[in-house]
Coordinates of C-alpha atoms and ligand atoms in Angstrom, one line a residue:
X1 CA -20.3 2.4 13.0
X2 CA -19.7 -1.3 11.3
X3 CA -19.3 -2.3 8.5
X4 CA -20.5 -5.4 6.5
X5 CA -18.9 -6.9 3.0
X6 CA -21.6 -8.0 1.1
X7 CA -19.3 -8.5 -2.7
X8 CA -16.0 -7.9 -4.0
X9 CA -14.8 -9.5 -1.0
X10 CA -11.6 -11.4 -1.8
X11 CA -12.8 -11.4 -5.2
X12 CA -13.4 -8.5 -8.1
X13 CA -17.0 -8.8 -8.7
X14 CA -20.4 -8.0 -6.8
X15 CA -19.4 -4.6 -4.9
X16 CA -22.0 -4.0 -2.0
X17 CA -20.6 -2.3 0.9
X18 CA -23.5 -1.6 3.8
X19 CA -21.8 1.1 6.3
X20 CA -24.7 0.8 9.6
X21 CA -24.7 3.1 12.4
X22 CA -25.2 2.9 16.2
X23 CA -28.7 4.8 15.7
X24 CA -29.4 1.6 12.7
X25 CA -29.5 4.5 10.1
X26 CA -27.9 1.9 6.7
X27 CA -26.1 3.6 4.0
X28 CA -25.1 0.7 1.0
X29 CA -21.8 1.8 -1.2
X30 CA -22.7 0.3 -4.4
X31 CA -25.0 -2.6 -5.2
X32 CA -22.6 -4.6 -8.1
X33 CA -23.8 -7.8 -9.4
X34 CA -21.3 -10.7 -9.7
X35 CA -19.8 -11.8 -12.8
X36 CA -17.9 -14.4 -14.2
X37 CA -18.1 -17.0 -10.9
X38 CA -19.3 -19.6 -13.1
X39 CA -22.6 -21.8 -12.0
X40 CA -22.5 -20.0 -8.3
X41 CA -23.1 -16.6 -10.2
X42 CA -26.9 -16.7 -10.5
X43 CA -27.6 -17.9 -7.4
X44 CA -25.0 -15.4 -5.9
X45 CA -27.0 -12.4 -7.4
X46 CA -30.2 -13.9 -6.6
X47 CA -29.8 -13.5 -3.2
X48 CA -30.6 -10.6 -1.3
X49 CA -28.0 -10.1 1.5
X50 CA -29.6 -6.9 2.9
X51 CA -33.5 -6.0 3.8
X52 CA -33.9 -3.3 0.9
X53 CA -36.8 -2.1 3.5
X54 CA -34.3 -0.7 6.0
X55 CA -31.8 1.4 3.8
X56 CA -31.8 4.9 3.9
X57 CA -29.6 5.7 1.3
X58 CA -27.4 4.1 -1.6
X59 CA -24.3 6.0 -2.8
X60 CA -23.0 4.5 -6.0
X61 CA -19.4 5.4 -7.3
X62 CA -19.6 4.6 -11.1
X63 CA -21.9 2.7 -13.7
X64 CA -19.7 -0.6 -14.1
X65 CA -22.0 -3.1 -13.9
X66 CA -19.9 -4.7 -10.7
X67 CA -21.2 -1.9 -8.8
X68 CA -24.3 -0.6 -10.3
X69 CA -25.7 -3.9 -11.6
X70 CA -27.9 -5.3 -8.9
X71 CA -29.7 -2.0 -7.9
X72 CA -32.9 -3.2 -10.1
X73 CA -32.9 -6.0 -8.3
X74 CA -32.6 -4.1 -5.0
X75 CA -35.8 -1.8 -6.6
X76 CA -37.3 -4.7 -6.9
X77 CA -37.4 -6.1 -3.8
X78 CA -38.8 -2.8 -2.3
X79 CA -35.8 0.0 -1.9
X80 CA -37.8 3.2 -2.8
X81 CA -34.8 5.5 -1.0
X82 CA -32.4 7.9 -3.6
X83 CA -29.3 6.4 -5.0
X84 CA -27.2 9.3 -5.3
X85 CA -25.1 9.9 -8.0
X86 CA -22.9 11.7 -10.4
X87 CA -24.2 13.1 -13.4
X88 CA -22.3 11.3 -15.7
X89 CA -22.9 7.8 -13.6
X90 CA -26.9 8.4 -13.8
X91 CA -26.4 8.9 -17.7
X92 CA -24.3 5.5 -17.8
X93 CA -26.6 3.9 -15.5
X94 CA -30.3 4.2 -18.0
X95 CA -28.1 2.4 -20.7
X96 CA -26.1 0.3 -18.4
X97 CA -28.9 -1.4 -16.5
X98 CA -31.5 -1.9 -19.6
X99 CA -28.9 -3.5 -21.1
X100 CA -28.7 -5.7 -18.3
X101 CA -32.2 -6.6 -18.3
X102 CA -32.3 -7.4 -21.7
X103 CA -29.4 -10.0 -20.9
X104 CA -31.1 -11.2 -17.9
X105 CA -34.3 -11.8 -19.9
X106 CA -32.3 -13.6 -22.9
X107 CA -30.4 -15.7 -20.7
X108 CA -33.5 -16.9 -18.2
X109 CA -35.2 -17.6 -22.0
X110 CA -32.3 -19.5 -23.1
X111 CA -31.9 -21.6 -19.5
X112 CA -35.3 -22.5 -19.4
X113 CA -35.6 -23.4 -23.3
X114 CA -32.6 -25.5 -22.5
X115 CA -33.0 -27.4 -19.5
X116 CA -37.0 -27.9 -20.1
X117 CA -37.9 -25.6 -17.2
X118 CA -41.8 -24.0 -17.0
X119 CA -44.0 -22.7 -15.0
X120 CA -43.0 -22.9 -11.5
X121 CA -40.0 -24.8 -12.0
X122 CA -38.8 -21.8 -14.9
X123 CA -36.2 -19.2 -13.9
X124 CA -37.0 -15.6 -13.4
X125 CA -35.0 -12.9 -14.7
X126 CA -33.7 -11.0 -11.8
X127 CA -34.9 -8.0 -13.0
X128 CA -36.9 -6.3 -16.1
X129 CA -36.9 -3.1 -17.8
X130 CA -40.1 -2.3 -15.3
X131 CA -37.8 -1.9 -12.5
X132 CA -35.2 -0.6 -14.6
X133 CA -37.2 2.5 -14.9
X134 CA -38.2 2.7 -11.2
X135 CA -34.5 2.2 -10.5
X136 CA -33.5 5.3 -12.8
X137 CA -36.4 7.7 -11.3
X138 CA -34.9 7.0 -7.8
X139 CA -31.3 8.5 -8.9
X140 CA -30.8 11.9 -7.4
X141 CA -27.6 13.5 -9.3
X142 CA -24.9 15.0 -7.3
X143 CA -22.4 17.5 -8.8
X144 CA -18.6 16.5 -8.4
X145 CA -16.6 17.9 -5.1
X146 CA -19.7 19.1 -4.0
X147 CA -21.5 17.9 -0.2
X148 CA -24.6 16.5 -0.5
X149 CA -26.8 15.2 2.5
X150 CA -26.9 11.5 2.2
X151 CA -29.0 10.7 5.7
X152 CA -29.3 12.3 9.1
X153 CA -25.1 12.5 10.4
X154 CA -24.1 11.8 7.5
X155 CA -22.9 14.0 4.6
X156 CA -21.1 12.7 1.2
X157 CA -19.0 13.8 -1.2
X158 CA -18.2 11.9 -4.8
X159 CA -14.4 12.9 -5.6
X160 CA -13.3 11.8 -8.9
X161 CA -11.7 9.3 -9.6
X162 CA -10.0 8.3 -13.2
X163 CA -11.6 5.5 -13.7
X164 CA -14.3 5.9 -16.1
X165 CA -16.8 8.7 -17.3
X166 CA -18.5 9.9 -13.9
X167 CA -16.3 7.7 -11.4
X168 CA -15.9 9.1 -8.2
X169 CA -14.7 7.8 -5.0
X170 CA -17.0 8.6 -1.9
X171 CA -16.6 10.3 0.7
X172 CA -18.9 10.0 3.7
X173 CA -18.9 12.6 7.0
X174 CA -20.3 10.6 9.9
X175 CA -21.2 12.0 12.6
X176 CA -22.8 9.5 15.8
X177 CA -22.8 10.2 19.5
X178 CA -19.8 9.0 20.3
X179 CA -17.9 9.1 17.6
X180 CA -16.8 11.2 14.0
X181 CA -15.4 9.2 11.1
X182 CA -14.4 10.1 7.8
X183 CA -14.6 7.5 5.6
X184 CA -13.1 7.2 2.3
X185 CA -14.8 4.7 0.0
X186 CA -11.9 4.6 -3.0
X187 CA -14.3 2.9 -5.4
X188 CA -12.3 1.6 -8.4
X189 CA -8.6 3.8 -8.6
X190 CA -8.3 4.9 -11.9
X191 CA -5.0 5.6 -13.6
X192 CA -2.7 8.7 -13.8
X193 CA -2.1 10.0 -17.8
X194 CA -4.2 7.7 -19.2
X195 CA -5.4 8.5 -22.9
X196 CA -9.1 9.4 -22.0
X197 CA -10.3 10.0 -18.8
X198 CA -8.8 13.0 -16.7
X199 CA -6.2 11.6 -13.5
X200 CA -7.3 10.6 -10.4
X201 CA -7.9 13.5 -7.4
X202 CA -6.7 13.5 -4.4
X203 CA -9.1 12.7 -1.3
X204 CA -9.2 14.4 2.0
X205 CA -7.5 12.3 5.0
X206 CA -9.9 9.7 5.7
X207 CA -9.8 7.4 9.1
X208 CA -11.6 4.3 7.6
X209 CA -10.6 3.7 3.9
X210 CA -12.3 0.3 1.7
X211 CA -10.0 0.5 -0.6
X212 CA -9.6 -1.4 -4.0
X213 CA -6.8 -4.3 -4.9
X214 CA -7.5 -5.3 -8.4
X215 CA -4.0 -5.0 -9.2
X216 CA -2.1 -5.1 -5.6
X217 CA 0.2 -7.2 -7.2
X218 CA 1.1 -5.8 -10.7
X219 CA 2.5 -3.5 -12.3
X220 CA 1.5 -1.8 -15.8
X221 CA 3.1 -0.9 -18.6
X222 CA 3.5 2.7 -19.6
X223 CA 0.0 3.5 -22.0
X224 CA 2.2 4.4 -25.0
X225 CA 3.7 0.9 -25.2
X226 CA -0.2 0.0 -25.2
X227 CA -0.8 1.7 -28.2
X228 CA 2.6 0.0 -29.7
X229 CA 1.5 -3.5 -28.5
X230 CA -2.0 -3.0 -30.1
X231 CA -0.5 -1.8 -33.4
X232 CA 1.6 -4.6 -33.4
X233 CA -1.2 -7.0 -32.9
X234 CA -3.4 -5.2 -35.9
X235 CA 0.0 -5.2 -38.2
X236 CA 0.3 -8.9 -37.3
X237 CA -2.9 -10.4 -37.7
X238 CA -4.0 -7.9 -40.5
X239 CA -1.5 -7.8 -43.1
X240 CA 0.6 -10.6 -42.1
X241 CA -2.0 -13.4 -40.9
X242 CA -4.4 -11.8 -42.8
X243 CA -7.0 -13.0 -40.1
X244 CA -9.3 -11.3 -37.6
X245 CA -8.4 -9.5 -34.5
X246 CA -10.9 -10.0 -32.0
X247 CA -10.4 -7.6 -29.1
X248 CA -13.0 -8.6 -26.2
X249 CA -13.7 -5.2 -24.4
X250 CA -15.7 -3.6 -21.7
X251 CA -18.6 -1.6 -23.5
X252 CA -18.1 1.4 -21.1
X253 CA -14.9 2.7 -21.0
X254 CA -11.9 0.3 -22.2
X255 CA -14.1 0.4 -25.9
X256 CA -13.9 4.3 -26.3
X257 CA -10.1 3.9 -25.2
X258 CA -9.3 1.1 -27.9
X259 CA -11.1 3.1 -30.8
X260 CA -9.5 6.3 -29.8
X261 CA -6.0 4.6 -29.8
X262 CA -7.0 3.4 -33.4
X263 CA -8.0 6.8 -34.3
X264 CA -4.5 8.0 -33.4
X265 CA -2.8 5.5 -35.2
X266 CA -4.7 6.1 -38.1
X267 CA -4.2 9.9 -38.2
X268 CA -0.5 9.0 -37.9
X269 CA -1.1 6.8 -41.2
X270 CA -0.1 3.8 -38.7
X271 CA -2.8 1.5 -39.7
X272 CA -2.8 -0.6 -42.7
X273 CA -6.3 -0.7 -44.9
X274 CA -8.7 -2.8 -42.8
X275 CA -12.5 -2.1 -41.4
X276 CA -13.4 -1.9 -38.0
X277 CA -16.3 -2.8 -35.9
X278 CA -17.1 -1.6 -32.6
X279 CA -20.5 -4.9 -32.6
X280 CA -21.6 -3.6 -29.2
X281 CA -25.2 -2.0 -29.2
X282 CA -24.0 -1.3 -25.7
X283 CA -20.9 0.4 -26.5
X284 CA -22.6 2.6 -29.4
X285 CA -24.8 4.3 -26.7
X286 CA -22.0 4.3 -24.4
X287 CA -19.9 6.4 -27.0
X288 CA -22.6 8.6 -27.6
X289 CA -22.6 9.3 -24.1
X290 CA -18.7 9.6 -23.8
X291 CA -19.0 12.5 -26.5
X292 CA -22.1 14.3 -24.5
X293 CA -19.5 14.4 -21.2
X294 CA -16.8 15.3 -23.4
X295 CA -15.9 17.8 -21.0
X296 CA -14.6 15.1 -17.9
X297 CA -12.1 13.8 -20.7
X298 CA -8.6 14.6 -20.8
X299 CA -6.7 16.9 -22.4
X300 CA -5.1 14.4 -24.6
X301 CA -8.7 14.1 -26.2
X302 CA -9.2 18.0 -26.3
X303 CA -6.0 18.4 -28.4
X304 CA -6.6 15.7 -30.9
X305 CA -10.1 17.7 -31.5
X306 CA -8.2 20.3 -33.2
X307 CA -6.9 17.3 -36.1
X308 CA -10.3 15.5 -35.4
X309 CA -13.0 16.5 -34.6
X310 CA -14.7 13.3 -33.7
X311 CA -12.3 11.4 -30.9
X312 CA -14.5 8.4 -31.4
X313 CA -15.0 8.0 -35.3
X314 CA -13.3 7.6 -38.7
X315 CA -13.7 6.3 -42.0
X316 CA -12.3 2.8 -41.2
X317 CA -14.7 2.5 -38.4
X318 CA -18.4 1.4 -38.3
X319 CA -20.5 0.8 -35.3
X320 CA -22.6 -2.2 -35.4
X321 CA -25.8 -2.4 -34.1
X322 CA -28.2 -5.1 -35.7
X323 CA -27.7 -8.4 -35.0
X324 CA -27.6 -9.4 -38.6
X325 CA -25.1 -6.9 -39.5
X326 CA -23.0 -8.6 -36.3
X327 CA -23.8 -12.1 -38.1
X328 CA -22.9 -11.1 -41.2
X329 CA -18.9 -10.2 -40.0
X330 CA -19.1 -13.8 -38.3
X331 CA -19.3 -15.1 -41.7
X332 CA -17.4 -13.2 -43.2
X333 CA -13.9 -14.1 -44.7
X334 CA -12.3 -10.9 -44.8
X335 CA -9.4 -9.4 -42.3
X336 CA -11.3 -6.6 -40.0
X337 CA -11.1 -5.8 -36.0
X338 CA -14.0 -6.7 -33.7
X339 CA -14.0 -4.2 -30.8
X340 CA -17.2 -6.4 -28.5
X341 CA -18.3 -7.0 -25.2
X342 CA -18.4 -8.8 -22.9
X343 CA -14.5 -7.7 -21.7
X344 CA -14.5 -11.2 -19.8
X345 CA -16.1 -12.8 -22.9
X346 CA -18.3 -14.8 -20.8
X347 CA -21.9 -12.6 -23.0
X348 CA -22.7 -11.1 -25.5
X349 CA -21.8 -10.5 -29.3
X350 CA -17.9 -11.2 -28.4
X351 CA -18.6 -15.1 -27.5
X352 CA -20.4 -15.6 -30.8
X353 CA -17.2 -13.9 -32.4
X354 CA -14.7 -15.8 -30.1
X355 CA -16.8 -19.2 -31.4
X356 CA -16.4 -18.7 -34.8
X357 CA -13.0 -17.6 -34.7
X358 CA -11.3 -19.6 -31.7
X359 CA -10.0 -22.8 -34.1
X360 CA -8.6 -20.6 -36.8
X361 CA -4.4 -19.3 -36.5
X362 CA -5.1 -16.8 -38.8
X363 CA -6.9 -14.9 -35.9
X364 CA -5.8 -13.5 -32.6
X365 CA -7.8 -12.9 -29.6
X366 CA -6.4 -9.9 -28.0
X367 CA -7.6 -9.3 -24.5
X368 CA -7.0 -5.7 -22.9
X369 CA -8.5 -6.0 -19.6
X370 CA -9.1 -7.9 -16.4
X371 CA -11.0 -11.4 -16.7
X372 CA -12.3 -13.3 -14.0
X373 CA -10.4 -16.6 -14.0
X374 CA -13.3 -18.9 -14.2
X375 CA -14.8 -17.0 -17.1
X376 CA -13.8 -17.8 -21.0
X377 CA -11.4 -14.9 -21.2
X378 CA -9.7 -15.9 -17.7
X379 CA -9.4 -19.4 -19.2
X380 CA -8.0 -18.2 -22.8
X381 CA -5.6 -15.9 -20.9
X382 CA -4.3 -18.6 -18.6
X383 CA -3.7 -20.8 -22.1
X384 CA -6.1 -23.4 -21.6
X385 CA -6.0 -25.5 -25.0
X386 CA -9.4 -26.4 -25.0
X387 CA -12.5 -24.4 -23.7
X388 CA -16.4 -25.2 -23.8
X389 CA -18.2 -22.3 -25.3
X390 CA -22.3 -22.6 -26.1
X391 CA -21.9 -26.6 -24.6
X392 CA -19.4 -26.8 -27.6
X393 CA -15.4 -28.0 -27.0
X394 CA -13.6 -25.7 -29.2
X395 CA -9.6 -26.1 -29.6
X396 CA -7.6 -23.0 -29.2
X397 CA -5.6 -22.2 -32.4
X398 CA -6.2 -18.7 -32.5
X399 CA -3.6 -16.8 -31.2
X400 CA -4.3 -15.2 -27.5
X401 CA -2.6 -12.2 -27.1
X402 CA -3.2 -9.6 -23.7
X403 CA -2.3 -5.9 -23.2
X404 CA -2.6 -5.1 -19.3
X405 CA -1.4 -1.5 -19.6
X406 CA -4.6 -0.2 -20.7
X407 CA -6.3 -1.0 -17.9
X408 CA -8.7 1.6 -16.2
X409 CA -7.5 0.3 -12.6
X410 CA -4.5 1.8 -11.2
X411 CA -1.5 -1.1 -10.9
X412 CA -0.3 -1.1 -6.9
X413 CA 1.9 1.7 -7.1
X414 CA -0.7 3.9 -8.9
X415 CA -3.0 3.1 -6.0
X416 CA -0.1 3.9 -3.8
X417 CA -0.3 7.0 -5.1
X418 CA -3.7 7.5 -4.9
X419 CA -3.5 7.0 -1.0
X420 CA 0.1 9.2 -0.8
X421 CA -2.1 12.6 0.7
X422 CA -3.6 10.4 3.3
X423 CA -1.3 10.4 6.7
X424 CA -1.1 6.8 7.8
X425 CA -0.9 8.1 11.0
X426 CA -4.5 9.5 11.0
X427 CA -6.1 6.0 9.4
X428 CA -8.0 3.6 11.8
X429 CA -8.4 1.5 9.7
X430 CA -7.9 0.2 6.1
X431 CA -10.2 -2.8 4.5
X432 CA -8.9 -4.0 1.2
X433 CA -11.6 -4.9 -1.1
X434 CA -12.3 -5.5 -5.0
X435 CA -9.3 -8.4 -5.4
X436 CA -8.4 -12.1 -5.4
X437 CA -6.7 -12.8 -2.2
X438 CA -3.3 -13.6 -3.5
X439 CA -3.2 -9.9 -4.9
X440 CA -4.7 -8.1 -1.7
X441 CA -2.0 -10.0 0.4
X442 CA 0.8 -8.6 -1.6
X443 CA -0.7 -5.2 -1.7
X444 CA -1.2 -5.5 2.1
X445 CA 2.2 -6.3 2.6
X446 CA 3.2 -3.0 -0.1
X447 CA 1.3 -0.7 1.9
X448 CA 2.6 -1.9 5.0
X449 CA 6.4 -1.2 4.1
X450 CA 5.2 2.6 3.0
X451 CA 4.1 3.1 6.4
X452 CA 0.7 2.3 6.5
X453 CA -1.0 -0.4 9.3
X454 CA -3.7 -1.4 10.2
X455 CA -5.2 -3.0 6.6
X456 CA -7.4 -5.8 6.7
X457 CA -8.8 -8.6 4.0
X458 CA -12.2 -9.1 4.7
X459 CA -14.2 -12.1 4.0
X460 CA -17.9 -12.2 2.5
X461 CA -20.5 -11.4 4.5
X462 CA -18.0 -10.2 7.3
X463 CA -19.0 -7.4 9.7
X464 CA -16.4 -5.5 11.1
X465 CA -16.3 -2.5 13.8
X466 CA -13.2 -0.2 13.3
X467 CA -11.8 0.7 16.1
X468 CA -11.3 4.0 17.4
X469 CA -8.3 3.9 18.8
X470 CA -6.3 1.0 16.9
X471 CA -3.0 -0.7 18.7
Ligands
ZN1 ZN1 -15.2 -0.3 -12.6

């Protein structure tokens, strides 16, 4: 068996991992398109680093665009094999990947409008909604903890995984001539007692692991002193500022968290008189969906049904999904909340917002996740003073503000503990993935003082044979 990196390789973004066997049977572990890697990204994603033609299966561990993003593309260019799936995943997937092609189309439109580009000259979308739909036939759903054939040797298993709704980490039985190997693809680690999604479960032992290394080199915050930061940025920029708290949030996932923390505090009569808007037609659908799977939540969520009924909305809250309506809060004077994707801030609604609202002190920019460093919410979080958005040089005076805690990645001792039921003993072989280098080093280094050997970074495009019998 080899293996070959084709994203997330020393970086966060563009998860493609293409496990090949001796007999040339090709399994690909997710097919994530890159984000945030400024002008390389489009040419990055418009390349096709493996012949679609000779897979015979893709196993995909969650919807996040990083993994899932570039399977239309992959469609597209002639894979007509299942992409197997969990339930929840294929749901996340049909709104997840239209909603890509809708930005692909608007941004090709806005490219070619802007640099004078037709006809042959013009950029092409990578994908459309065509091969969205050919993408979402080929799914095959897979039941959680349950083994599924996934080509000839090789059976899989998705284990969940606390990330997000219908993340699982896979698990591939491979059986070749010469050789048996259990490999353990981690996917993204979630987090343990989080507020929504139910903890991470424990994989069987494994001898090849790709493991994540978002956060190999931090630690988190406990959740509750989340829900006390964000408070205290509401209380802040609400009453006291009396400006707008723009939070820049993941549509899937990190949104539901943030409006169920509100809906906490404002059960709790925490929250001061202000409206809030989830603008995210993305994030609306995404809820929806959250509520149909309410079953994989916590039970956090499950209790607070019984004050509640709806986890996800409550008076002060409106969901946004007209464009005008978004416009209109631009304008707008008054103190409110904008919950809006992108996360990164690099798209979508939350860049308008962030425009409109970056030169005012009044207003604070709160970001609660991860952000490539090269995108706009990298560069607010790293303080830069002055940032470029729309061609535009905008001055920072609006207060940047970050809560790392609520997270849906474990930190490295969460992922620590994630890999504490596999004996490092039994492991071949462990290739760190999903990370910028300076965090996979230090969580190399971690992993290596708990006893476990054998880890490797590898680069893009690298191919690497584990060995059988490591020294
Ligand atoms: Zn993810």
């Amino acid at each position: 068996m080899k293996i070959k990196f084709l994203g997330a390789a020393k970086t966060v973004t563009g998860s493609k991992h293409l496990i090949e066997l001796w007999d040339n049977t090709r399994i690909l572990l997710d097919c994530g398109m890159f984000q945030g890697m400024g002008k390389e990204t489009y040419a990055m994603n418009a390349d096709e680093p493996v012949d679609p033609l000779s897979l015979n299966a893709v196993v995909l561990s969650h919807a996040h665009i990083d993994h899932s993003g570039l399977l239309p593309k992959l469609v597209k260019d002639g894979y007509e094999g299942p992409i197997y799936a969990t339930e929840a995943t294929t749901a996340l997937c049909e709104i997840m990947l239209r909603d890509s092609a809708f930005i692909q189309e608007a941004d090709v439109r806005f490219s070619n409008k802007r640099k004078g580009r037709t006809g042959k000259d013009a950029y092409e979308p990578l994908y459309t909604f065509t091969d969205v739909e050919q993408t979402i036939s080929q799914f095959v759903v897979i039941k959680e903890n349950e083994t599924f054939h996934v080509a000839e040797g090789v059976k899989g298993k998705f284990i969940p995984n606390g990330h997000i709704l219908g993340s699982a980490a896979v698990y591939l039985e491979i059986d070749e001539i010469k050789e048996h190997t259990n490999l353990l693809y981690t996917g993204d680690i979630g987090r343990y007692n989080t507020c929504l999604i139910r903890n991470p479960e424990c994989p069987p032992q494994a001898d090849v692991i790709i493991c994540e290394s978002t956060y190999g080199d931090r630690l988190h915050d406990d959740t509750l002193d989340a829900e006390q930061e964000l408070l205290n940025a509401v209380i802040h920029t609400i009453k006291e500022k009396k400006g707008k708290l723009i939070i820049p949030a993941f549509s899937l996932g990190r949104t539901q968290e943030i409006v169920f923390a509100l809906n906490k505090l404002d059960l709790y009569g925490l929250l001061p008189f202000v409206k809030i808007y989830v603008d995210s037609p993305l994030a609306t659908d995404a809820t929806a969906i959250t509520k149909q799977f309410s079953h994989l939540l916590n039970r956090e969520v499950k209790r607070f049904a019984e004050s509640r009924p709806d986890a996800f909305g409550f008076g002060k809250l409106s969901y946004i999904k007209k464009k005008e309506d978004s416009q209109k809060i631009n304008s707008s004077k008054e103190p409110c909340i904008i919950i809006s994707a992108s996360g990164m801030a690099d798209a979508g609604r939350v860049k308008h917002h962030i425009y409109h609202g970056i030169e005012d002190p009044k207003n604070t920019i709160l970001f609660v996740g991860y952000a490539e460093p090269q995108s706009l919410g990298g560069k607010l979080q790293k303080g830069e003073k002055t940032v470029t958005i729309y061609g535009d040089s905008k001055e920072v005076k609006a207060e940047i503000k970050m809560i790392t805690s609520m997270s849906a990645h474990g930190d490295y001792m969460e992922m620590t503990k994630y890999l504490s039921c596999q004996d490092p003993e039994k492991i071949r072989a462990i290739y760190l993935v999903h990370g910028e280098e300076e965090a996979q080093k230090k969580f190399k280094e971690y992993l290596n003082n708990k006893g476990f050997k054998h880890i490797l970074i590898p680069e893009l495009g690298e191919t690497i044979v584990p060995h059988i019998n490591p020294s």
